[in-house]
CSV table of C-alpha atoms in Angstrom, one decimal:
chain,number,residue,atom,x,y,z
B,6,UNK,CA,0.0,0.0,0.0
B,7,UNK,CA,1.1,2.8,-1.1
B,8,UNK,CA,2.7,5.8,1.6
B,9,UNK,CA,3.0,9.5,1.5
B,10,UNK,CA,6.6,8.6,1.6
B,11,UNK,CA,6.1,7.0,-1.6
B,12,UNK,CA,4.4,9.9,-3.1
B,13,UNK,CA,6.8,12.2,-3.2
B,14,UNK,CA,8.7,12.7,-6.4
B,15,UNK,CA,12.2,12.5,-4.4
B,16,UNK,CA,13.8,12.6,-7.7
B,17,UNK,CA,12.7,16.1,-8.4
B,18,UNK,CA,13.8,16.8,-4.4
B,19,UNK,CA,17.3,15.6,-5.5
B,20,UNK,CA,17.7,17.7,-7.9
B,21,UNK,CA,16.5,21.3,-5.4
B,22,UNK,CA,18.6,20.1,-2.9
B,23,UNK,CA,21.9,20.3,-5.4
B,24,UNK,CA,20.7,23.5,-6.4
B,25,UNK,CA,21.0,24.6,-3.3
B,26,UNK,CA,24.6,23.7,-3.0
B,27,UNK,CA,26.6,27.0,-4.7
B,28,UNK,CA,24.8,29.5,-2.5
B,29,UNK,CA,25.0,27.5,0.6
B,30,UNK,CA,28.9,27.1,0.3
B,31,UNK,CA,29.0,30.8,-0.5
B,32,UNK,CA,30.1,31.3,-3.8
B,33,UNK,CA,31.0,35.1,-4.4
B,34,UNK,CA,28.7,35.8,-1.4
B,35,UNK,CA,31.2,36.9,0.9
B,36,UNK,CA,33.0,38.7,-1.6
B,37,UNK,CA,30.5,40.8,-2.3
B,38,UNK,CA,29.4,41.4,1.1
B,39,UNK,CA,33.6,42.5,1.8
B,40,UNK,CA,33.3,44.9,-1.7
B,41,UNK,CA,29.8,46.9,-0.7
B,42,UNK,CA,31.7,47.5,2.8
B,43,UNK,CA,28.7,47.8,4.8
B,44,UNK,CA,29.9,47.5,7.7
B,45,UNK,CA,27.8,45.2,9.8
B,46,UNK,CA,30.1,43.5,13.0
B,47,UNK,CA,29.9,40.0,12.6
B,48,UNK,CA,29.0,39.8,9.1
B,49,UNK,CA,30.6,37.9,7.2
B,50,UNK,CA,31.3,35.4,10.5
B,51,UNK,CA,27.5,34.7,10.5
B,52,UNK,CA,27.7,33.8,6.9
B,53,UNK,CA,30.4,31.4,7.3
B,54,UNK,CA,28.4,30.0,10.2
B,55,UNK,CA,25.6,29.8,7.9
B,56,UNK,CA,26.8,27.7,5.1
B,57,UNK,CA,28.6,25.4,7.6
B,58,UNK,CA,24.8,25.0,8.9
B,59,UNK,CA,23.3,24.8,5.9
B,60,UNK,CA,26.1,22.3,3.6
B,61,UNK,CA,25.1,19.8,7.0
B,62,UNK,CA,21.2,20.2,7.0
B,63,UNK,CA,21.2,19.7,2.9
B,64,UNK,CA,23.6,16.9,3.1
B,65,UNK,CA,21.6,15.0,5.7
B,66,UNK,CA,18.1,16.2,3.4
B,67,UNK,CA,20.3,14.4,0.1
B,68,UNK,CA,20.7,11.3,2.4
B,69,UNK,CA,17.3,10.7,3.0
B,70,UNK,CA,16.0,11.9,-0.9
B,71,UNK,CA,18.7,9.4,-2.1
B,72,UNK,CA,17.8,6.3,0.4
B,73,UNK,CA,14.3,6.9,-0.6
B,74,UNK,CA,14.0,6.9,-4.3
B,75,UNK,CA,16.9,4.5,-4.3
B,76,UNK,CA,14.3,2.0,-2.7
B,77,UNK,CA,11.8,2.6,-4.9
B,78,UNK,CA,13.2,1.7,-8.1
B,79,UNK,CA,14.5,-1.7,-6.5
B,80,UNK,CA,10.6,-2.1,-5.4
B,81,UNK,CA,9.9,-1.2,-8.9
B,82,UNK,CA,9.4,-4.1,-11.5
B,83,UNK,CA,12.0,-5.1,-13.7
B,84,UNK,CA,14.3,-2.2,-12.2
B,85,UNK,CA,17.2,-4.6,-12.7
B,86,UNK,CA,17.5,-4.8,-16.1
B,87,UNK,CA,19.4,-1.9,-16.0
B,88,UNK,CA,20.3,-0.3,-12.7
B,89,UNK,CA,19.7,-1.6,-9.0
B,90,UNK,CA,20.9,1.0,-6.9
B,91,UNK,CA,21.6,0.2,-3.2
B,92,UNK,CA,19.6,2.5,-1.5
B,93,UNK,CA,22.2,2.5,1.4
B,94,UNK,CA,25.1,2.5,0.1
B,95,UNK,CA,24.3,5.0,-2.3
B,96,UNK,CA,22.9,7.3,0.6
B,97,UNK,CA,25.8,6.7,3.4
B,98,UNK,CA,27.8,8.2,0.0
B,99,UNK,CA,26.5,11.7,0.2
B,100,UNK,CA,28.5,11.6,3.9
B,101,UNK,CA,31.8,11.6,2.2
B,102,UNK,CA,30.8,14.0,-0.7
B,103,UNK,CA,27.0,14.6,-1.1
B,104,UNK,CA,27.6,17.1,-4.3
B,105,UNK,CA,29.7,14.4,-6.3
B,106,UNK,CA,26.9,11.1,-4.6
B,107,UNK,CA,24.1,13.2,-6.0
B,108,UNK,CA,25.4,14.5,-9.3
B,109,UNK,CA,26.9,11.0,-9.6
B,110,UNK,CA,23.1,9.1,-8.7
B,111,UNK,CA,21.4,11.4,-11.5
B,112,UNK,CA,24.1,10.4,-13.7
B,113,UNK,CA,23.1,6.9,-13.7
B,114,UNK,CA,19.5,7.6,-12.9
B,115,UNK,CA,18.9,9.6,-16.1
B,116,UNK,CA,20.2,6.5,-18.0
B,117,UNK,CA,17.7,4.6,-16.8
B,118,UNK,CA,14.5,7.0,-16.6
B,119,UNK,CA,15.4,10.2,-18.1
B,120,UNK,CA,15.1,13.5,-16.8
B,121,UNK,CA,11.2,15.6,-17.4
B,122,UNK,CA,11.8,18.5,-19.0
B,123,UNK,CA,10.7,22.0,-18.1
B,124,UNK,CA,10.9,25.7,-19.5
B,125,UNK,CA,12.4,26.1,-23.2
B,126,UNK,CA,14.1,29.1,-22.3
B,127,UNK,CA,16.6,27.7,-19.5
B,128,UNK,CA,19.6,28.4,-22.3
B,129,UNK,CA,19.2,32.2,-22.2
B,130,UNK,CA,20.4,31.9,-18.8
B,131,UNK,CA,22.9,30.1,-19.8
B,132,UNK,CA,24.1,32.5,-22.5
B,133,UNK,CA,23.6,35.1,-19.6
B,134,UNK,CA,25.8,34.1,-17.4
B,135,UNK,CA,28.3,33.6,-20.0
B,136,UNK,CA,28.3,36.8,-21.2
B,137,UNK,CA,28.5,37.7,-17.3
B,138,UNK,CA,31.7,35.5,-16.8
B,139,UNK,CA,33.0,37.1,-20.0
B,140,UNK,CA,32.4,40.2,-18.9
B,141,UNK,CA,34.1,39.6,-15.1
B,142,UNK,CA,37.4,38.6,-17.3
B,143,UNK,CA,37.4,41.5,-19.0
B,144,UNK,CA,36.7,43.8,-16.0
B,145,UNK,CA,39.3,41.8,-13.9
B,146,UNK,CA,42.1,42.4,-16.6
B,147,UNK,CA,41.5,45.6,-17.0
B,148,UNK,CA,41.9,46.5,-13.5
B,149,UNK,CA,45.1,44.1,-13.2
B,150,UNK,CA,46.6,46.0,-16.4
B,151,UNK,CA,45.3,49.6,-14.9
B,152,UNK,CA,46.0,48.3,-11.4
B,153,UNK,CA,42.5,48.8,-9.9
B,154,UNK,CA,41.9,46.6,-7.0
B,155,UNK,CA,38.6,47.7,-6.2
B,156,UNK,CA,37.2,47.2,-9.6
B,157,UNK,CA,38.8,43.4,-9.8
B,158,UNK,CA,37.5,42.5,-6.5
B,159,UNK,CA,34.2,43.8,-8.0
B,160,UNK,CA,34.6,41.9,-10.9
B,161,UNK,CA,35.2,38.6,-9.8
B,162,UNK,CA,32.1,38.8,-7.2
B,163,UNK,CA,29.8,39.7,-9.5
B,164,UNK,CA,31.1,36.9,-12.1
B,165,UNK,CA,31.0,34.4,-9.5
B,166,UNK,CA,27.8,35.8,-7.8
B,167,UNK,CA,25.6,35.5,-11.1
B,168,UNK,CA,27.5,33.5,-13.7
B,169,UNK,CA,28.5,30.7,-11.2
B,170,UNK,CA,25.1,31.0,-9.2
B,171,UNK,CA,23.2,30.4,-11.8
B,172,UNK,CA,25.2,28.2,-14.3
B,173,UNK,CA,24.4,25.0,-12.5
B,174,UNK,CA,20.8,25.4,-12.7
B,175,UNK,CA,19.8,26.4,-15.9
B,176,UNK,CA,22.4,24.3,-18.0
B,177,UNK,CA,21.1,20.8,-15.8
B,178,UNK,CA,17.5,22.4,-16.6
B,179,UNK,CA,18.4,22.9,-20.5
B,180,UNK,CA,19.9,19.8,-20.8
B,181,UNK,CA,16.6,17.7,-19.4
B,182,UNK,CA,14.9,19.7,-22.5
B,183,UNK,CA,17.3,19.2,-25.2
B,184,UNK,CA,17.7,15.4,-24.4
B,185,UNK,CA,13.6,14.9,-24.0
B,186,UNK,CA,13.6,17.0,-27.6
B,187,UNK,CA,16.6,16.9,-29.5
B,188,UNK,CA,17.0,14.6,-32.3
B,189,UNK,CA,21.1,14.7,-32.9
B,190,UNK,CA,22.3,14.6,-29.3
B,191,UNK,CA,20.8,13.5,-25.7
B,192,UNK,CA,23.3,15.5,-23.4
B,193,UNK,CA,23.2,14.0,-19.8
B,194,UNK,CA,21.7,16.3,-17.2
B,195,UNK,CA,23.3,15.2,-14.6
B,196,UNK,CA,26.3,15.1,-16.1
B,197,UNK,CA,26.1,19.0,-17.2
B,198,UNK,CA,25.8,19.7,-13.4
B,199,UNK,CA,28.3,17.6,-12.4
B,200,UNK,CA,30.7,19.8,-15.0
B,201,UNK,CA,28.9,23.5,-13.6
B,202,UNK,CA,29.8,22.6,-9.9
B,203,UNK,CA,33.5,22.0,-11.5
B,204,UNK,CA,33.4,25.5,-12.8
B,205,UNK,CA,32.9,26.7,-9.4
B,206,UNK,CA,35.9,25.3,-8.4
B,207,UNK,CA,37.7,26.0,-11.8
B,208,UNK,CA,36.8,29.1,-12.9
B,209,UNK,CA,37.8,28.9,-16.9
B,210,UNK,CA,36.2,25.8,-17.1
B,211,UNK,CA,32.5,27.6,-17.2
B,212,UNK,CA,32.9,29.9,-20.2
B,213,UNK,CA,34.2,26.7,-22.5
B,214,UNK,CA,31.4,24.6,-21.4
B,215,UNK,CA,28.7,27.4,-21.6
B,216,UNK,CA,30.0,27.8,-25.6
B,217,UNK,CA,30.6,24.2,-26.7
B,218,UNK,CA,27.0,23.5,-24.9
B,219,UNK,CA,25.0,26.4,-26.3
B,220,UNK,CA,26.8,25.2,-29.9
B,221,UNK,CA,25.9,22.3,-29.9
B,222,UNK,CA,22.3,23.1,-28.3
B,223,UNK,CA,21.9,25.4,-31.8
B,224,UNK,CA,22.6,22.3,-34.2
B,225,UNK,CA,20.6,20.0,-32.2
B,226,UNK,CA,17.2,21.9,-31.5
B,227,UNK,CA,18.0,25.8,-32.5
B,228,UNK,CA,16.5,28.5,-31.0
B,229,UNK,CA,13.8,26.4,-29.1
């Protein structure tokens, strides 16, 4: 008999939950916060408290989203033909790294199910935040050549702030659409977010994946 456990669409809370992950860890946050100067004791302290807090509270939230959806595809009929995930194994995972456990469980799970799509328009953001990222490289060499610190520091915040925020999102969202819709190429969303979370760690890494994606995006469903 079915539970409200069962009812909930834990695949869909998998996927929030990683969203989550950039601006919990603080990426550019504190940055910005140090460039506006505002001058508020304890600041950026509370911050650092807070993603501390809140990395714990959505790893333990990934456990329990993994363990659960992880069970219900073993429950499921025929769920072996292709994938049997270990429900605890694959949860206990997200203790040692839960950004690389979930990225690497919708890997595999959109091999086996797929992803649903949602909005057609998730690749402007992407192009946004390119253009952003661009735009923070420029700025930042411009002050380096002109020797402007305060207009690098700027720079770089508001490139990581916007570009890196919202990268992850919209390219794992664009990818669920071009794979559901596309005819020459089925890019793996999970796979794509695996890659953004990489660019917050590896800055140059983001503005070579944003254009090869939104390339090939053009040849394989244009400007839809």
């Amino acid at each position: 008999m079915p539970t409200h456990v069962d009812e909930i669409d834990w695949a869909r809370v998998i996927e929030r939950l990683l969203y989550l992950f950039p601006p919990i860890i603080g990426v550019g946050i504190v940055g910005v916060i140090q460039e506006v100067q505002l001058g508020i004791p304890g600041l950026q302290y509370g911050l650092l408290l807070f993603s501390s807090f809140g990395y714990s509270i959505l790893t333990l939230g990934l456990l329990v989203a993994i363990f659960f959806d992880a069970r219900r595809i073993r429950r499921r009929p025929r769920a072996s033909e292709n994938w049997e995930p270990n429900p605890w194994l694959n949860a206990l995972a997200t203790l040692i790294s839960a950004p690389v456990a979930g990225v690497c469980y919708l890997i595999r799970r959109h091999k086996r199910f797929g992803t649903r799509p949602g909005w057609s328009g998730w690749w402007l953001v992407v192009a946004i935040s390119l253009g952003t990222t661009l735009f923070g490289f420029v700025a930042a060499t411009v002050a380096i050549l002109f020797t402007v610190p305060g207009l690098f520091g700027a720079a770089v915040a508001l490139a990581g702030t916007i570009a890196f925020g919202s990268f992850p999102i919209a390219i794992h969202q664009d990818a669920a659409y071009v794979c559901t819709y596309g005819d020459s190429w089925r890019p793996n969303p999970g796979l794509y977010l695996g890659i953004a979370f990489l660019s917050l760690i590896v800055p140059p890494v983001q503005p070579l994946v944003a254009g090869y994606y939104l390339a090939r995006r053009r040849k394989a469903v244009g400007a839809r």
